[in-house]
CSV table of C-alpha atoms and ligand atoms in Angstrom, one decimal:
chain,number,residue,atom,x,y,z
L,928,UNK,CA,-22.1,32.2,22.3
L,929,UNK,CA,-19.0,29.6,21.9
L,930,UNK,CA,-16.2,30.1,19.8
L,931,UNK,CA,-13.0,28.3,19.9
L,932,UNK,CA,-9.9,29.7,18.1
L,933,UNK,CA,-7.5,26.9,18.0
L,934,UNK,CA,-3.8,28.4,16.5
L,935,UNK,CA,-1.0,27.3,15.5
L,936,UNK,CA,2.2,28.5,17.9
L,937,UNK,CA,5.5,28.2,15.6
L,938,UNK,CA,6.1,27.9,11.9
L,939,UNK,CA,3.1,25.6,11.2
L,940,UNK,CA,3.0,21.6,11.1
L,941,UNK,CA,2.2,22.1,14.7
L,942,UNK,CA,-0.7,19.5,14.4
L,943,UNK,CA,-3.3,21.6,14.1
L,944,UNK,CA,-5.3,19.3,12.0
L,945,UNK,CA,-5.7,16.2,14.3
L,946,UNK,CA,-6.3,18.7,17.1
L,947,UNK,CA,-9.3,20.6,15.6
L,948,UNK,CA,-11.0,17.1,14.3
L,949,UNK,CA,-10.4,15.2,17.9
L,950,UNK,CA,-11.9,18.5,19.6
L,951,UNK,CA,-14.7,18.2,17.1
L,952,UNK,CA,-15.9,15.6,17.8
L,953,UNK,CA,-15.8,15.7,22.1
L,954,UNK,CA,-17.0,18.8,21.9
L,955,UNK,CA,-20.3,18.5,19.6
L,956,UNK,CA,-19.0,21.5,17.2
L,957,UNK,CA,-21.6,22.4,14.9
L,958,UNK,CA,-19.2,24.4,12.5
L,959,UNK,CA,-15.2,25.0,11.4
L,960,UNK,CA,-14.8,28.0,9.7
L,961,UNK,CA,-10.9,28.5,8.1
L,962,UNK,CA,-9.9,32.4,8.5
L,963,UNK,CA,-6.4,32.6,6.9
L,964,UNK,CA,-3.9,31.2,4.4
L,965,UNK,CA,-4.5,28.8,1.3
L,966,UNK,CA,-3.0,25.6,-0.3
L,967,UNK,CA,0.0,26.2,1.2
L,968,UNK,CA,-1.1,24.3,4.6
L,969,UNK,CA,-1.4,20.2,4.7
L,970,UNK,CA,-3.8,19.6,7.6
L,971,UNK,CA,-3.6,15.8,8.4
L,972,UNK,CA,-5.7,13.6,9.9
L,973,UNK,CA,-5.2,9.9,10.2
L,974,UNK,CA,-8.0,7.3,10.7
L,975,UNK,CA,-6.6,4.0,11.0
L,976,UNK,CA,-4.6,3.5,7.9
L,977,UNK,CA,-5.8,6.3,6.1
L,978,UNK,CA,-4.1,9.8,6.0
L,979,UNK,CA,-5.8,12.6,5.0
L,980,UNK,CA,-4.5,15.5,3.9
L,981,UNK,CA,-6.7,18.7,3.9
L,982,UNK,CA,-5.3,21.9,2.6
L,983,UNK,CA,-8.5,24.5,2.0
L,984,UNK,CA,-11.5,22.3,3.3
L,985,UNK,CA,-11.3,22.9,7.5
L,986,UNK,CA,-10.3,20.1,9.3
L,987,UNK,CA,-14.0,19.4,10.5
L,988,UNK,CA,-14.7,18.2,7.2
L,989,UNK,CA,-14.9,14.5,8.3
L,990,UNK,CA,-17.6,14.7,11.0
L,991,UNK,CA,-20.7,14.2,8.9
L,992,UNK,CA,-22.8,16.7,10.6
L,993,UNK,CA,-20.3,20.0,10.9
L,994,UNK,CA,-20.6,22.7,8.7
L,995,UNK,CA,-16.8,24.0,7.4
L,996,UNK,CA,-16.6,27.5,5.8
L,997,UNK,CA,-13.8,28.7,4.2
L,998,UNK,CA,-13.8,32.5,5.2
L,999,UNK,CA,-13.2,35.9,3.4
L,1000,UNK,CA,-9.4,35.9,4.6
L,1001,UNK,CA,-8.2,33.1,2.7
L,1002,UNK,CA,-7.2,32.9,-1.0
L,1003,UNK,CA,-8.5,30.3,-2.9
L,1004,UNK,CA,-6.7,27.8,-5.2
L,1005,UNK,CA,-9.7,26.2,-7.6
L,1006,UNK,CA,-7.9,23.7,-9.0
L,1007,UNK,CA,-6.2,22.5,-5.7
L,1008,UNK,CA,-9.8,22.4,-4.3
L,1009,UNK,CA,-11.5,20.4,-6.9
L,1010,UNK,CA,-8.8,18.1,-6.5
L,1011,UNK,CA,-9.1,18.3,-2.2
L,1012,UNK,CA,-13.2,17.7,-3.3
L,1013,UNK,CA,-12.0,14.6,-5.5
L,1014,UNK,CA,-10.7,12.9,-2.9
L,1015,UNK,CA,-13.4,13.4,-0.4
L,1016,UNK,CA,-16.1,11.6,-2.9
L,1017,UNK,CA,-13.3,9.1,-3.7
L,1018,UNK,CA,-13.3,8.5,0.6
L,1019,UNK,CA,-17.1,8.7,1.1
L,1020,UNK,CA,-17.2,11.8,2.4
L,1021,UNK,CA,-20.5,14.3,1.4
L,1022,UNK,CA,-19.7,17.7,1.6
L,1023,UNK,CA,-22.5,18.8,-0.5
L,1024,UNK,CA,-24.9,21.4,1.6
L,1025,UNK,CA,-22.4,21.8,4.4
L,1026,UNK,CA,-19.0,23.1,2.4
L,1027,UNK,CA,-19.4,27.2,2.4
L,1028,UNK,CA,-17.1,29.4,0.7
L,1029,UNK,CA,-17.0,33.3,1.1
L,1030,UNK,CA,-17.7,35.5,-1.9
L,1031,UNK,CA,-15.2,38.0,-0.6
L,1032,UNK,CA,-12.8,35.6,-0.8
L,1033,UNK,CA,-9.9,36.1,-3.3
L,1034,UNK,CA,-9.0,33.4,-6.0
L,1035,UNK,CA,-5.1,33.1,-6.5
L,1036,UNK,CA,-5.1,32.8,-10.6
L,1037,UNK,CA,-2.6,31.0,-13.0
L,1038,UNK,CA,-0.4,34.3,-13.0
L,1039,UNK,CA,-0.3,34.4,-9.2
L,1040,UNK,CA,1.8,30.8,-9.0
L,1041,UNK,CA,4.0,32.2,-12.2
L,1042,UNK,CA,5.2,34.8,-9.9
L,1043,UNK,CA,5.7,33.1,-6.8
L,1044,UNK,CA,8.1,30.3,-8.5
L,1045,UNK,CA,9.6,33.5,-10.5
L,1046,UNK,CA,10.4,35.1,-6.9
L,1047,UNK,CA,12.1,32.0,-5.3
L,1048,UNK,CA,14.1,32.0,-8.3
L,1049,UNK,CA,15.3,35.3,-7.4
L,1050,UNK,CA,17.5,37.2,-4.4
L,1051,UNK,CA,14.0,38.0,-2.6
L,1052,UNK,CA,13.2,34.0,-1.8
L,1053,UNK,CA,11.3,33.3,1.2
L,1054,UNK,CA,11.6,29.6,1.0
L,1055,UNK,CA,7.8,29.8,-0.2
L,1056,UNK,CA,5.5,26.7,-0.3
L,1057,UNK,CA,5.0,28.2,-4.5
L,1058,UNK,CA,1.5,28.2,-4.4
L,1059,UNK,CA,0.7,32.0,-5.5
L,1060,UNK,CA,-0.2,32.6,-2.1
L,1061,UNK,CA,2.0,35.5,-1.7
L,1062,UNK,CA,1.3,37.4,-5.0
L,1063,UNK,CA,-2.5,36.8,-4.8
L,1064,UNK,CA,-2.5,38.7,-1.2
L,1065,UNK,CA,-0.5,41.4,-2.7
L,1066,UNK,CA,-3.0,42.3,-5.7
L,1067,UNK,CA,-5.5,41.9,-2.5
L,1068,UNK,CA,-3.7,44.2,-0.5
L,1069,UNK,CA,-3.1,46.4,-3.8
L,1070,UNK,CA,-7.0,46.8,-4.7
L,1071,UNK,CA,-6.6,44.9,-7.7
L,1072,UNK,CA,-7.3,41.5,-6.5
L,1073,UNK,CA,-10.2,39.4,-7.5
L,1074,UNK,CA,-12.7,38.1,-5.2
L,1075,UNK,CA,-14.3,35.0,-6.2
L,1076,UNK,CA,-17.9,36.8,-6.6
L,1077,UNK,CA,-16.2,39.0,-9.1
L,1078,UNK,CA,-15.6,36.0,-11.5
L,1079,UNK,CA,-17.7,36.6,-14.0
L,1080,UNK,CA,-16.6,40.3,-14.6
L,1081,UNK,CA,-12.9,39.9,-14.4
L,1082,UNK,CA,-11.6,39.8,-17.9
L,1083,UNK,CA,-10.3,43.6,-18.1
L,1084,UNK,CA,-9.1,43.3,-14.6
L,1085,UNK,CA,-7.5,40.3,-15.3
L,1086,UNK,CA,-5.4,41.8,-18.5
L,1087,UNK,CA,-4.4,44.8,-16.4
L,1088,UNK,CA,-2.9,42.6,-14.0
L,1089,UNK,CA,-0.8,39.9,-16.2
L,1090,UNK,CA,0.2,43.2,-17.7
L,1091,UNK,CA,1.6,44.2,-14.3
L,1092,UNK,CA,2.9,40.9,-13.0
L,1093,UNK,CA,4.9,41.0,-16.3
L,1094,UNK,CA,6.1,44.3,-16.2
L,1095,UNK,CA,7.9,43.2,-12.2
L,1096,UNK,CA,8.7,39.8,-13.9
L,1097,UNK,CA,12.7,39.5,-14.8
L,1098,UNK,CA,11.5,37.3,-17.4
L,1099,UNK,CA,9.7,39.5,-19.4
L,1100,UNK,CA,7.5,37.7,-21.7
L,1101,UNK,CA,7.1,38.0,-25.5
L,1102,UNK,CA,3.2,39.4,-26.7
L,1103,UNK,CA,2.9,36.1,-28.1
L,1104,UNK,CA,3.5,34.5,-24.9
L,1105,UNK,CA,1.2,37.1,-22.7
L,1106,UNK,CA,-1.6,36.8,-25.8
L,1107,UNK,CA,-1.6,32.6,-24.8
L,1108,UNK,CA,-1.1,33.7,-20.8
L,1109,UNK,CA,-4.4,36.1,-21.0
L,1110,UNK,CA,-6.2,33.4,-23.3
L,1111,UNK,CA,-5.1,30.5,-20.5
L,1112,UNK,CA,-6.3,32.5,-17.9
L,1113,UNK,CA,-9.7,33.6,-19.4
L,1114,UNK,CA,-10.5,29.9,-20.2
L,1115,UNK,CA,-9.1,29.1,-16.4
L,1116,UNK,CA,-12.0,31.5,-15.1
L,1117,UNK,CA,-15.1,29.9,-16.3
L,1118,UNK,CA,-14.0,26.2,-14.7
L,1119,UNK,CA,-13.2,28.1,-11.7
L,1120,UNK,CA,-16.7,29.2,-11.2
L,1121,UNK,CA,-17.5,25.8,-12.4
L,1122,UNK,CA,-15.9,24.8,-9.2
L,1123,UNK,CA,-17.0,27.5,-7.1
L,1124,UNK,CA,-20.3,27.9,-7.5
L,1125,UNK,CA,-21.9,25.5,-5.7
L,1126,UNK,CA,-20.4,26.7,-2.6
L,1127,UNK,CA,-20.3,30.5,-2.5
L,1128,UNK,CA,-22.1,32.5,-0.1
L,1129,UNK,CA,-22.0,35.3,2.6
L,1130,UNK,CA,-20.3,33.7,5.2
L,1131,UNK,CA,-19.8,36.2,7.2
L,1132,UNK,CA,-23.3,36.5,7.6
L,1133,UNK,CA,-24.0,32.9,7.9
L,1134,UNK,CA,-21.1,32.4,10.7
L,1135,UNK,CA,-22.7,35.3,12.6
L,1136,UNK,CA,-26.1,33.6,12.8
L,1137,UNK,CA,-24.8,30.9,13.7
L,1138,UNK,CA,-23.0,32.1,16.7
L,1139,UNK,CA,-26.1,34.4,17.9
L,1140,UNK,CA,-27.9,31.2,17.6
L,1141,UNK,CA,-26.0,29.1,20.0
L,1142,UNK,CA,-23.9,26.9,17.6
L,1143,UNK,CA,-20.4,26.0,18.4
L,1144,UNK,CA,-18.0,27.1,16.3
L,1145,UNK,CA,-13.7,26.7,15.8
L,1146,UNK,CA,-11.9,29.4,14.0
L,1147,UNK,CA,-9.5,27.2,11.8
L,1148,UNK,CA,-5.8,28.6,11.8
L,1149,UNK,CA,-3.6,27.7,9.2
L,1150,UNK,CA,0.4,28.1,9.5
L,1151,UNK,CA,1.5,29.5,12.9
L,1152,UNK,CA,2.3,33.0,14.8
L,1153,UNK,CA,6.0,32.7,13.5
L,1154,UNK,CA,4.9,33.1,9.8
L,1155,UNK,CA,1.9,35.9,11.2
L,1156,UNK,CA,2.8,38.8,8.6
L,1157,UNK,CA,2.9,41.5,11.1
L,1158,UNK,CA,4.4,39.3,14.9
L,1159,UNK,CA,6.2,36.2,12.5
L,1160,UNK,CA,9.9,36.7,11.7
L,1161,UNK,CA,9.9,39.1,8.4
L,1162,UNK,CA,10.3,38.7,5.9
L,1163,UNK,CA,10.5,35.0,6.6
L,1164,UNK,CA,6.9,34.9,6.8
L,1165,UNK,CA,3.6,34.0,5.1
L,1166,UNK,CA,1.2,36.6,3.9
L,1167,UNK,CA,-1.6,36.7,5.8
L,1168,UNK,CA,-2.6,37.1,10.0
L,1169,UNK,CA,-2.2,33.4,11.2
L,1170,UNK,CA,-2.5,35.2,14.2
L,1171,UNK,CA,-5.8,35.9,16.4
L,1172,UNK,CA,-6.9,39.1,14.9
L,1173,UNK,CA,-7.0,37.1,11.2
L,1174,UNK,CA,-10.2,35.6,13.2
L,1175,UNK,CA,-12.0,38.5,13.2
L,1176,UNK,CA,-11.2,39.9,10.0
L,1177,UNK,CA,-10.9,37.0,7.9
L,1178,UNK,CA,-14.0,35.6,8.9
L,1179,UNK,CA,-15.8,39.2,9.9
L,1180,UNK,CA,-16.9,38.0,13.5
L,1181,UNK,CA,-16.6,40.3,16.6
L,1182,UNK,CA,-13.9,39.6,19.0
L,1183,UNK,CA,-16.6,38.9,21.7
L,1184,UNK,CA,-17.3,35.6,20.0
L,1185,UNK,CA,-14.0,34.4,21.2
L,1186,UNK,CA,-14.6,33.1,24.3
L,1187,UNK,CA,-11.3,30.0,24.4
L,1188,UNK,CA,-8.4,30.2,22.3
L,1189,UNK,CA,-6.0,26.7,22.4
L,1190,UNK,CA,-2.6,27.1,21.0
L,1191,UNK,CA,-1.5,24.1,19.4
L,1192,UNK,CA,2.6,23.2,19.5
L,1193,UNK,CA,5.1,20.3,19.7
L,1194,UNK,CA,7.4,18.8,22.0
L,1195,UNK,CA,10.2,20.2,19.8
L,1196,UNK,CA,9.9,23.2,17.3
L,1197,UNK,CA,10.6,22.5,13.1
L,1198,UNK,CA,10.6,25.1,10.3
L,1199,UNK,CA,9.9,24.8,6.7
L,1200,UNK,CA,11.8,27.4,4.4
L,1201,UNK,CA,14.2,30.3,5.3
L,1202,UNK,CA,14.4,31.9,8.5
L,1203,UNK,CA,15.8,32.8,11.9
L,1204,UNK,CA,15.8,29.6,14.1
L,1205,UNK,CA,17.4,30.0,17.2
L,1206,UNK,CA,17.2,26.3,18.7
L,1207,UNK,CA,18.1,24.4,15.2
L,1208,UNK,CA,19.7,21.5,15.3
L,1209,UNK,CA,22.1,20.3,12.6
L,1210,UNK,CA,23.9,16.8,11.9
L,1211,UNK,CA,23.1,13.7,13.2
L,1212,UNK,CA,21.1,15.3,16.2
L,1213,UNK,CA,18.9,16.7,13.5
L,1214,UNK,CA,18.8,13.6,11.4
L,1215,UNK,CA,17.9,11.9,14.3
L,1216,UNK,CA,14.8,14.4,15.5
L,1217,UNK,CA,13.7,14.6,12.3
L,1218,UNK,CA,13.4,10.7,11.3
L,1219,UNK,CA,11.2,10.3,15.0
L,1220,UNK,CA,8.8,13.1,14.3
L,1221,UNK,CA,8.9,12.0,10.2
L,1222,UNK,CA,9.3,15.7,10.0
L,1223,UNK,CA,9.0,16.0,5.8
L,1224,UNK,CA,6.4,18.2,4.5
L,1225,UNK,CA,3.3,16.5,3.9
L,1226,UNK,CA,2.5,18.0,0.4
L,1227,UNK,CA,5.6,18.1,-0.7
L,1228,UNK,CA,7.8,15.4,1.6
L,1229,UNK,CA,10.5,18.3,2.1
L,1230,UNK,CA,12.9,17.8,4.8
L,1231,UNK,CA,11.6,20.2,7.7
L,1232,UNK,CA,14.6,22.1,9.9
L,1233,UNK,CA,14.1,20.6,13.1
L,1234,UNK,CA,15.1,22.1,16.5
L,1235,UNK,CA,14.4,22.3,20.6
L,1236,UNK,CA,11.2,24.0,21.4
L,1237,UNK,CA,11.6,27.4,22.2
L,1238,UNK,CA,9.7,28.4,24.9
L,1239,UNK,CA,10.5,32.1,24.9
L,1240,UNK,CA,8.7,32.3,21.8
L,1241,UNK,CA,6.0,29.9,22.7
L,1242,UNK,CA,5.4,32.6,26.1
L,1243,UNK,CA,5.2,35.5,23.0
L,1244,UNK,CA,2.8,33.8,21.0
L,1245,UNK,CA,0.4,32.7,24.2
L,1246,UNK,CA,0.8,36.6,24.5
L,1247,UNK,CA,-0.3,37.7,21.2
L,1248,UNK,CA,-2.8,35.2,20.5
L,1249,UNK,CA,-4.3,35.2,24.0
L,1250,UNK,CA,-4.0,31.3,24.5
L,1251,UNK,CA,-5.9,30.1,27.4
L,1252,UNK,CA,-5.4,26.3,27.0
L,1253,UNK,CA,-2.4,24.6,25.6
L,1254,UNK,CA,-2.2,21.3,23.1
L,1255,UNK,CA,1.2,20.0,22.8
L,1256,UNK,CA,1.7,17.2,20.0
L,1257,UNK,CA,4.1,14.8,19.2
L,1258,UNK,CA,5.5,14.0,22.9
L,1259,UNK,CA,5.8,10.1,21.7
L,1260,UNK,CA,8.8,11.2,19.3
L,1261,UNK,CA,10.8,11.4,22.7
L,1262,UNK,CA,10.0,8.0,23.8
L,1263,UNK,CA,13.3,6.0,24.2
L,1264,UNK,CA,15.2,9.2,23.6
L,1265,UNK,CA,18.6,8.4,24.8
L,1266,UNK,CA,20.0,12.0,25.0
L,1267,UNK,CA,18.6,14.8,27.2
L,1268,UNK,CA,15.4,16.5,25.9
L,1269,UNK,CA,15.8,20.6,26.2
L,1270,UNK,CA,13.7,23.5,25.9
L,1271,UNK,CA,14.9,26.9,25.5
L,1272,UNK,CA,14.0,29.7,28.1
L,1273,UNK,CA,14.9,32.6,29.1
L,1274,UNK,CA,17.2,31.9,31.4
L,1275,UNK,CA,19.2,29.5,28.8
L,1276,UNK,CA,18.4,25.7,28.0
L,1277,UNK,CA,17.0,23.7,30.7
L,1278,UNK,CA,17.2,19.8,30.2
L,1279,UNK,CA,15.4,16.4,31.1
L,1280,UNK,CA,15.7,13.3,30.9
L,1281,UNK,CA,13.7,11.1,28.0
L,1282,UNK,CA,11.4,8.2,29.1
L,1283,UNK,CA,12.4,4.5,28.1
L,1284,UNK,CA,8.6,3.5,27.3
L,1285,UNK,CA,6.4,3.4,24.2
L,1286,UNK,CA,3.6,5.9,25.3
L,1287,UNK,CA,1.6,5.7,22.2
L,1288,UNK,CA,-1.2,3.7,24.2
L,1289,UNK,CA,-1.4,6.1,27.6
L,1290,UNK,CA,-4.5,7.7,27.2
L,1291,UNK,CA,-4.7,9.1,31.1
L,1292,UNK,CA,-2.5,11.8,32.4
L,1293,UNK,CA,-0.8,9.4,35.3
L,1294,UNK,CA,-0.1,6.7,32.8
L,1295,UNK,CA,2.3,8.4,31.4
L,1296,UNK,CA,6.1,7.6,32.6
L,1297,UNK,CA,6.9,10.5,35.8
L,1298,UNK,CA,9.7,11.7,33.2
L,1299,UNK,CA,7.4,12.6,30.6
L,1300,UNK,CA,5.0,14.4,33.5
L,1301,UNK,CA,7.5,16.3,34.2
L,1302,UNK,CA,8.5,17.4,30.9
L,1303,UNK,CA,4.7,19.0,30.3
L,1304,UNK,CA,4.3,20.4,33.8
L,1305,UNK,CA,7.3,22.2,33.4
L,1306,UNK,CA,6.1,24.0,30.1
L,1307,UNK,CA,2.6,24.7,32.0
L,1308,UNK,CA,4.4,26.0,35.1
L,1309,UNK,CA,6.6,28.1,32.9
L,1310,UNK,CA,3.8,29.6,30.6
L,1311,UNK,CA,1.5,29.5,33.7
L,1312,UNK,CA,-1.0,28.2,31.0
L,1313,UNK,CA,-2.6,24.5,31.4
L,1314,UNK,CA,-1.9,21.8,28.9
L,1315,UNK,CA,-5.1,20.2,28.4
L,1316,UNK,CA,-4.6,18.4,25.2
L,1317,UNK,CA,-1.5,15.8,24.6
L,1318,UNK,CA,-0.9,13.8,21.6
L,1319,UNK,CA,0.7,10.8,22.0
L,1320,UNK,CA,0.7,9.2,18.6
L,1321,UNK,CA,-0.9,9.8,15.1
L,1322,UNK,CA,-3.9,7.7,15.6
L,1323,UNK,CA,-7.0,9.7,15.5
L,1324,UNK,CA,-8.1,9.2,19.3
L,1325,UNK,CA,-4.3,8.8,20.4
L,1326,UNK,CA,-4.9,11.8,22.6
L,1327,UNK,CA,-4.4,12.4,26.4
L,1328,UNK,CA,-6.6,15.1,27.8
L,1329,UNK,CA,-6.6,16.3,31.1
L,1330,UNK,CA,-8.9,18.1,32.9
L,1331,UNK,CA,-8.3,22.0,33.6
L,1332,UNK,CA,-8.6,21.3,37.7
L,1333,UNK,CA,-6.3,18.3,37.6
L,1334,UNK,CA,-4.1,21.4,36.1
L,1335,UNK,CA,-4.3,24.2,38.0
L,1336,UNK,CA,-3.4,22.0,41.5
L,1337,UNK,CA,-0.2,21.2,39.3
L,1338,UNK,CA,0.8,25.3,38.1
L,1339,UNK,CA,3.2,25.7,40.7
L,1340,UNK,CA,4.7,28.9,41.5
L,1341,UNK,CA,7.5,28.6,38.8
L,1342,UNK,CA,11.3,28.3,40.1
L,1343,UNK,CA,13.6,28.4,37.4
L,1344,UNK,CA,16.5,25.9,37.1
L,1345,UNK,CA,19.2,25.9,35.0
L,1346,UNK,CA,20.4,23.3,32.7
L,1347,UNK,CA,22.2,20.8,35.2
T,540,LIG,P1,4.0,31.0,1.5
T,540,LIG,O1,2.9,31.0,2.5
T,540,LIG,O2,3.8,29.9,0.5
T,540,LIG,O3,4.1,32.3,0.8
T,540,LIG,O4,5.4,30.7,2.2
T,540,LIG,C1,6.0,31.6,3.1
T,540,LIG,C2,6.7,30.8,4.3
T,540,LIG,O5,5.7,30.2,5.1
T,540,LIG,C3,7.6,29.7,3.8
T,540,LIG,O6,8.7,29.7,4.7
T,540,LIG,C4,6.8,28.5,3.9
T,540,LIG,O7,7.5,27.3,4.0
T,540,LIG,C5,6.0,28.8,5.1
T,540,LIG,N1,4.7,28.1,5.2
T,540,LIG,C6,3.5,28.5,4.6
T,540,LIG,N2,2.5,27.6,4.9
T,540,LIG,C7,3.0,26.7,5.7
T,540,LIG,C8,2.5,25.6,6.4
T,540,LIG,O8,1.3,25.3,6.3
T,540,LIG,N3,3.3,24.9,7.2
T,540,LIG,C9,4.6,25.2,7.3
T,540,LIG,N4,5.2,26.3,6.7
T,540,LIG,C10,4.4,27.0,5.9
């Protein structure tokens, strides 16, 4: 029995992706299995020159032998798929017998991404990625979704809701317009299942076998516990549970099958779309965080918000999630940092000092400059959680891991201090 959740612990962009595929491969995982969210996340990896960018396929996808489901809770964009697929083969990369997808899984449809560009247009914008993410889990939620094993028996389904999408649209649409709309969509469907097909199974039967069987699996999060639908900040949020119960229900495993859950964060915190943000920076602070950590979207190359990393809502999220090991990504972004670094707590910021090396080659805990050691083991004595995982450049193996017992001699008992 091994599972691994590994979750993302702000608004997403955490580094999730590198994370999972380094912990993929030291670990012997047999399978990666996605539970949440959609096109709207841009897992990246990098292998020497090459970035790539994965945004339904799990991140195991480029160890030859792992098996990568994408679960019941997610919602499915075809088209961005076959085009995720298209790169794979263009990069070498067989997928064929060990890409799963869920039958129970929903497909966002052309309609869906209408209405989500219609909303952001409107006084209800969230700042959404426009992928159709939203409206697709609202049909789901409203019992008039459709599930990709429904496919080939949507077509009344289908008119009832463009017929309800256009009756909440602003825009209304002429018939003419909704007569080429339901034609467009009907013709959409079959080269959907075109792309599909191969794929679909039960997976949550298949990712239950496995795990009786011994394999070794990690629950994929997408996004982070920030844009969770029911703990994020409503209703600056995604629409799904990026949070730990979206394991078991969007991948229909017991909660027994959890046995270590790693939340994933960075040295500083960054937000993509509207929101609360209590540690934001703005002018040339920002511009300056932001250019280090190339913090711009990597779908859409949107400037992210940048900001300090709030620990008060990193200590909520290790709560909610259950974290029991930390990886924190992106400390090189503070090498020769010539103002103080801070973290928010609850006792107000506290501050340290940056380190004046290039620490993108350390790949042992006590090569790292004392300044940067004491950066981390002051998160891990705060959380009272270990940092086993730290990324120290966006290299593939550029990864620093340290061992849980060379941790726990370092969680101190935790004396606050106040910024000096
Ligand atoms: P939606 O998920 O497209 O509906 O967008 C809702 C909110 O979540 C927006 O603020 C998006 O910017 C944010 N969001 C969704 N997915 C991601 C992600 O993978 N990384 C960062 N932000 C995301």
């Amino acid at each position: 029995m091994s599972g691994t959740a590994i979750l993302g612990n702000f608004c997403g962009d955490e580094g999730k992706g590198r994370i999972i595929d380094y912990y993929v491969g030291k670990n012997n995982i047999d399978m990666v299995a996605r539970f949440s969210g959609s096109g709207n996340a841009g897992h990246t990896i990098q292998i020497d020159d090459q970035k790539f960018i994965l945004r339904q396929v799990p991140s195991g996808i480029l160890h030859p032998n792992v098996n990568c489901v994408l679960g019941n809770g997610m919602v499915i964009d075809p088209l961005v798929l076959e085009e995720e697929l298209n790169n794979l083969t263009t990069l070498g990369i067989d997928f064929k017998d060990r890409l799963l997808i869920s039958k129970n899984a929903h497909v966002i449809m052309p309609y869906h991404i209408l209405a989500d560009k219609n909303n952001e247009e409107s006084d209800h914008r969230v700042g959404s990625t426009k992928r159709g993410v939203g409206p697709a889990y609202e049909d789901k939620i409203g019992r008039r979704g459709i599930r990709i094993s429904e496919l080939s028996r949507c077509h009344n389904q289908v008119f009832r809701n463009l017929n309800r999408w256009n009756i909440f649209n602003q825009n209304c649409i002429s018939d003419s317009v909704f007569e080429e709309r339901r034609k467009d969509c009907l013709n959409s469907i079959e080269r959907y299942q075109d792309i599909l097909n191969p794929f679909v199974c039960d997976t949550v039967q298949l990712v239950n076998d496995a795990l009786k069987h011994g394999s070794r699996v990690v629950f994929e999060g997408a996004q982070g516990s920030m844009l969770d639908i029911d703990h994020g900040t409503y209703p600056f949020v995604t629409s799904s549970n990026s949070t730990i119960g979206g394991v078991c229900t969007g991948l229909g495993i017991p909660p027994q099958y959890i046995n270590k859950v790693i939340g994933v964060f960075k040295a500083y915190d960054t937000r993509v779309g509207l929101g609360p943000f209590e540690t934001e920076l703005f002018g040339p602070e920002s511009d300056s965080l932001r250019n280090a950590g190339h913090e711009y979207g990597s779908v859409t190359a949107r400037p992210r918000r940048v900001g300090w990393l709030n620990l008060n809502w990193l200590k909520r999220s290790c709560m909610i999630n259950g974290v029991t090991e930390l990886a924190l990504t992106k400390l090189d972004v503070f090498s020769n940092w010539s103002s103080r670094i801070k973290v928010l707590t609850s006792y107000g910021y506290q501050s340290f000092n940056g380190w004046k090396s290039d620490i993108t080659k350390c790949r042992k805990w006590h090569e790292l400059p004392f300044e940067a050691r004491e950066f981390v083991s002051y998160i891990e004595n705060y959380l009272q959680i270990p940092i086993t995982m730290i990324s120290v450049g966006p290299e593939r193996n550029s990864i620093i891991e340290k061992e849980i017992s060379q941790v726990k001699g370092n969680l101190l008992k935790y004396i606050p201090r106040l910024e000096e």
